[in-house]
XYZ file of C-alpha atoms in Angstrom:
332
model
C -17.507 -16.374 -8.614
C -15.400 -14.368 -5.665
C -16.729 -10.895 -4.841
C -14.695 -7.765 -6.059
C -11.533 -6.149 -4.651
C -11.323 -2.723 -3.029
C -8.847 -0.008 -3.293
C -6.503 -0.015 -0.293
C -3.667 2.868 0.651
C 0.054 2.587 0.504
C 0.510 2.764 4.150
C 2.843 0.596 6.688
C 0.188 0.246 9.293
C -2.703 -1.158 6.913
C 0.376 -3.858 4.976
C 1.418 -4.776 8.233
C -1.906 -5.569 9.696
C -2.611 -7.249 6.410
C -0.291 -9.999 6.463
C -0.478 -10.320 10.222
C -4.055 -11.055 9.632
C -3.092 -13.742 7.028
C -1.080 -15.382 9.393
C 2.692 -13.899 8.540
C 5.006 -13.805 11.872
C 7.569 -11.157 12.950
C 7.477 -9.257 9.688
C 6.446 -5.238 9.815
C 6.442 -2.682 6.857
C 8.355 0.649 7.379
C 7.382 3.800 4.934
C 10.899 5.189 3.128
C 10.731 9.089 2.790
C 13.723 9.311 0.508
C 15.732 7.105 -1.561
C 18.780 6.840 0.451
C 20.498 3.608 1.064
C 21.230 4.197 4.547
C 17.333 3.919 5.095
C 17.111 0.554 4.463
C 20.428 -0.614 5.726
C 18.863 0.652 9.351
C 15.903 -1.915 8.983
C 18.341 -5.042 7.958
C 17.115 -7.681 7.150
C 15.241 -6.148 4.727
C 13.250 -8.728 2.276
C 11.881 -6.210 -0.283
C 10.023 -3.271 -1.079
C 6.900 -1.699 -2.309
C 6.678 0.803 -4.670
C 3.740 2.736 -5.429
C 3.871 4.827 -8.634
C 1.658 6.807 -11.357
C 1.135 4.154 -13.955
C 2.287 5.517 -17.244
C -0.331 5.590 -20.405
C 1.859 7.768 -22.710
C 4.885 5.885 -22.426
C 4.791 1.782 -21.617
C 7.390 0.724 -19.407
C 7.791 -2.701 -21.226
C 6.935 -3.239 -24.650
C 7.533 -7.252 -26.418
C 10.961 -6.570 -26.800
C 11.454 -6.145 -22.922
C 11.274 -3.028 -20.463
C 13.090 -0.223 -20.278
C 15.235 -1.080 -17.089
C 16.348 -5.010 -16.825
C 15.576 -7.760 -18.654
C 12.693 -10.391 -18.820
C 13.694 -13.620 -16.967
C 10.900 -16.023 -18.591
C 12.937 -19.184 -16.858
C 12.342 -17.231 -13.248
C 8.429 -17.403 -13.706
C 8.737 -20.991 -12.397
C 11.070 -21.017 -9.848
C 10.155 -18.187 -8.375
C 6.347 -17.338 -7.403
C 5.416 -14.937 -10.037
C 1.658 -14.446 -10.688
C -0.321 -12.277 -13.546
C -2.610 -9.644 -12.223
C -6.150 -10.928 -13.375
C -7.873 -8.595 -11.233
C -8.532 -4.708 -10.890
C -7.152 -2.888 -7.353
C -5.694 -6.417 -6.272
C -1.958 -5.169 -6.988
C -1.286 -4.319 -3.461
C -1.595 -7.320 -1.840
C 0.114 -9.098 -5.032
C 2.960 -6.719 -4.786
C 3.551 -7.942 -0.845
C 2.795 -11.600 -1.719
C 5.444 -11.408 -4.227
C 7.806 -10.702 -1.574
C 6.332 -12.849 0.957
C 6.189 -16.233 -0.970
C 9.588 -16.089 -2.293
C 11.008 -15.756 1.265
C 9.985 -18.342 2.765
C 11.326 -20.617 5.507
C 11.418 -24.608 4.651
C 9.508 -25.309 7.647
C 7.432 -23.689 10.914
C 10.501 -22.698 12.640
C 12.187 -19.748 14.421
C 13.474 -17.534 11.434
C 15.524 -15.307 13.095
C 18.774 -17.401 13.245
C 21.801 -16.369 11.615
C 21.992 -19.316 9.316
C 17.831 -18.627 8.193
C 18.075 -14.991 8.946
C 16.625 -14.017 5.683
C 13.801 -16.103 5.535
C 9.859 -15.473 6.480
C 7.257 -17.697 8.254
C 4.606 -16.793 6.196
C 1.902 -19.341 8.321
C 0.251 -22.025 7.342
C -2.825 -20.889 5.110
C -0.554 -18.741 3.045
C 2.058 -21.533 2.727
C -0.810 -24.032 1.286
C -1.517 -21.325 -0.898
C 2.081 -21.400 -2.170
C 2.178 -24.980 -2.394
C -0.948 -25.143 -4.389
C -0.340 -22.358 -6.985
C 3.471 -23.000 -7.712
C 3.049 -26.168 -9.917
C 0.643 -23.693 -11.943
C 1.620 -21.254 -14.763
C 1.571 -17.370 -13.939
C -1.288 -16.619 -15.536
C -3.636 -19.334 -13.123
C -1.468 -18.635 -9.940
C -3.138 -14.997 -10.703
C -6.601 -16.682 -10.717
C -6.183 -18.526 -7.792
C -4.973 -15.420 -5.870
C -7.888 -13.605 -7.262
C -10.657 -16.513 -5.958
C -9.048 -16.787 -3.121
C -12.012 -16.027 -0.338
C -9.219 -15.584 2.549
C -6.627 -13.282 0.840
C -9.719 -11.074 -0.486
C -11.292 -10.538 2.256
C -8.312 -9.553 4.292
C -7.145 -7.321 1.951
C -11.074 -5.625 1.575
C -10.874 -5.422 5.108
C -8.530 -2.372 5.142
C -10.569 -0.805 2.129
C -11.565 2.816 3.317
C -15.224 3.151 4.019
C -17.141 5.424 1.674
C -20.617 5.118 1.804
C -21.187 8.086 -0.944
C -19.455 6.303 -3.496
C -20.791 4.477 -6.313
C -18.268 2.708 -8.300
C -21.415 1.897 -10.869
C -22.318 4.845 -11.886
C -19.896 7.077 -13.901
C -19.569 10.461 -15.806
C -18.933 9.484 -19.344
C -17.545 13.417 -19.920
C -15.545 13.028 -16.404
C -11.462 13.675 -16.983
C -10.062 10.545 -16.349
C -8.511 9.990 -13.149
C -4.539 8.925 -13.049
C -4.604 5.147 -12.428
C -1.658 3.885 -9.614
C 0.397 0.862 -9.331
C 1.843 -1.524 -7.074
C 5.256 -3.398 -7.856
C 7.607 -5.353 -5.695
C 11.763 -5.996 -5.651
C 12.993 -8.487 -3.944
C 16.410 -10.432 -3.757
C 15.965 -13.863 -4.474
C 18.862 -16.399 -5.140
C 21.838 -13.791 -6.051
C 19.220 -11.805 -8.496
C 17.319 -8.491 -8.078
C 13.597 -9.275 -9.601
C 11.350 -6.693 -9.916
C 8.091 -8.690 -9.846
C 4.908 -7.003 -11.465
C 2.041 -8.888 -12.541
C 0.847 -6.902 -15.350
C 4.325 -7.755 -17.034
C 4.902 -11.320 -18.747
C 7.694 -12.352 -16.521
C 9.815 -11.483 -13.567
C 12.172 -8.503 -14.561
C 15.721 -9.322 -13.778
C 17.934 -6.331 -12.597
C 21.428 -8.388 -12.444
C 23.435 -10.101 -9.570
C 22.448 -8.944 -6.098
C 23.653 -10.411 -3.166
C 21.380 -9.984 0.346
C 23.815 -7.258 1.784
C 24.027 -5.156 -1.709
C 19.801 -4.653 -1.881
C 19.727 -1.164 -0.428
C 22.234 0.344 -2.853
C 21.052 -2.025 -5.909
C 17.583 -1.246 -5.603
C 17.718 2.268 -4.988
C 19.978 2.550 -8.116
C 16.990 0.830 -10.187
C 14.121 3.192 -8.197
C 15.989 6.672 -8.868
C 16.223 5.566 -12.584
C 12.705 4.643 -12.825
C 11.831 8.048 -11.137
C 13.576 10.275 -13.339
C 11.552 8.957 -16.289
C 8.714 11.048 -14.986
C 8.439 14.763 -14.849
C 10.172 16.574 -12.605
C 6.844 17.987 -10.970
C 5.740 14.649 -10.312
C 6.072 13.450 -6.724
C 3.266 10.618 -6.323
C 5.429 7.949 -5.329
C 5.578 5.746 -2.112
C 8.107 3.215 -1.010
C 7.218 0.577 1.875
C 10.262 -1.732 2.956
C 8.870 -4.926 3.956
C 11.721 -6.296 7.290
C 11.896 -8.090 10.301
C 9.409 -6.332 12.922
C 11.327 -4.062 14.787
C 10.003 -5.348 18.442
C 12.126 -8.420 17.675
C 15.185 -6.407 17.626
C 14.402 -4.373 20.352
C 13.973 -7.239 22.357
C 17.102 -9.150 21.234
C 19.178 -5.980 22.263
C 17.541 -4.853 25.198
C 16.695 -1.574 23.489
C 13.606 -0.401 26.111
C 13.290 2.739 24.109
C 12.911 1.130 20.729
C 10.383 -1.140 21.912
C 8.338 1.488 23.611
C 8.760 3.194 20.327
C 7.650 0.590 18.329
C 4.522 -0.506 20.505
C 3.129 2.961 20.684
C 3.413 2.621 16.926
C 1.472 -0.649 16.734
C -1.174 1.428 18.948
C -1.569 4.027 16.416
C -1.827 1.664 13.651
C -4.486 -0.155 15.508
C -6.375 3.296 15.791
C -5.906 4.614 12.110
C -7.018 0.929 10.878
C -10.277 1.043 13.048
C -11.275 4.514 11.884
C -10.535 3.677 7.915
C -13.372 0.638 8.806
C -15.640 3.083 10.255
C -18.524 4.714 8.678
C -19.130 8.375 10.100
C -22.297 9.424 8.465
C -24.579 8.572 11.559
C -22.330 10.056 13.885
C -21.860 13.301 11.330
C -25.646 13.126 10.983
C -26.377 13.362 14.740
C -23.635 15.905 15.524
C -25.775 18.351 12.748
C -28.595 17.368 14.827
C -27.293 18.055 17.760
C -26.179 21.622 16.649
C -29.456 22.492 15.021
C -31.326 21.492 18.224
C -28.993 23.597 20.524
C -29.621 26.451 18.051
C -33.243 26.252 17.959
C -33.586 25.666 22.006
C -31.147 29.233 21.873
C -33.292 31.077 19.939
C -36.518 29.072 18.249
C -37.244 29.067 14.632
C -36.318 32.996 14.202
C -32.694 32.051 15.998
C -32.087 29.218 12.977
C -32.847 31.165 10.510
C -31.086 34.447 11.292
C -28.166 31.761 11.946
C -28.704 30.539 8.179
C -28.986 34.133 6.811
C -25.741 34.907 8.400
C -23.970 32.327 7.005
C -24.735 32.893 3.675
C -24.253 36.483 3.922
C -20.573 35.350 4.798
C -20.175 32.997 1.860
C -21.585 35.832 -0.299
C -18.951 38.103 1.115
C -16.556 35.352 0.720
C -17.107 34.768 -3.473
C -17.074 38.371 -4.033
C -13.556 39.175 -1.979
C -12.739 36.011 -4.501
C -13.999 37.335 -7.195
C -12.318 40.686 -6.866
C -8.761 39.229 -6.125
C -9.366 37.556 -9.944
C -9.175 33.959 -8.283
C -10.609 30.578 -8.402
C -10.601 27.699 -6.147
C -12.397 26.351 -2.833
C -13.401 29.265 -0.009
C -13.245 29.160 3.408
C -16.718 29.089 4.828
C -15.867 28.649 8.493
């Protein structure tokens, strides 16, 4: 029995590093800040997008009769890589694999040529996984994905370190947290597909040539976002595109290359921070501060410091009550 899957962030640096650790070549993710086709056009070739949204519990997106937008394509389940989601927290990696494993090159060759510019070298391990699972029905593909030690371990390596969280102990009276979900949109064989492992089949959104994808997918996403309340802004969109450093080298764009290399350095630093447990560091800082106070004024100095802090807290709370407010108090 395999171990569990942890939640990971919808972040371009996380997703790019994740697929690189799985052996994928010359592919990266870019975060899109607006639903504007021009943003996707600037990144071409774009292989697909990963959309993160609050999962609706009151108004289901799909019923047995079909989805609210598009239509189920049962026949596509056999010819495309489409896997049912069979385990919690795996939807991020499942969504990005739904794009990757449907954009594969026929062999491990240069995939940047004009004749093969929309194929991806996914590497030997993912290619073997795809070959093994394509003969299986979607529910067994999902089981194979959930039980892949390689994919699970790479996925979990990007989970935030949280030493204080105990997922086994939950307050039954606590308010239910909002659930979020990842789905993939990608053009395959002249059709725009929505690939969501919680649905019974791929969802077809109609004919879509590769160069039409930016406009067509934005139309679909705008309709989807419009179904939420106007106050709901918790969406995230990542585009899977060719590594922009490849483009920079092809065109001799030194400025773009330097910007992309700098971004990669920042991603590596941020991912290292995600993995690190800072509890020990914080404890040493607190011991250092307390030690300095003791050396400066002894036990009496520490008592004075604590009393002054408590007095500032009381003053802040009194001022807040006087305004009739309710919320966090700045203790600095």
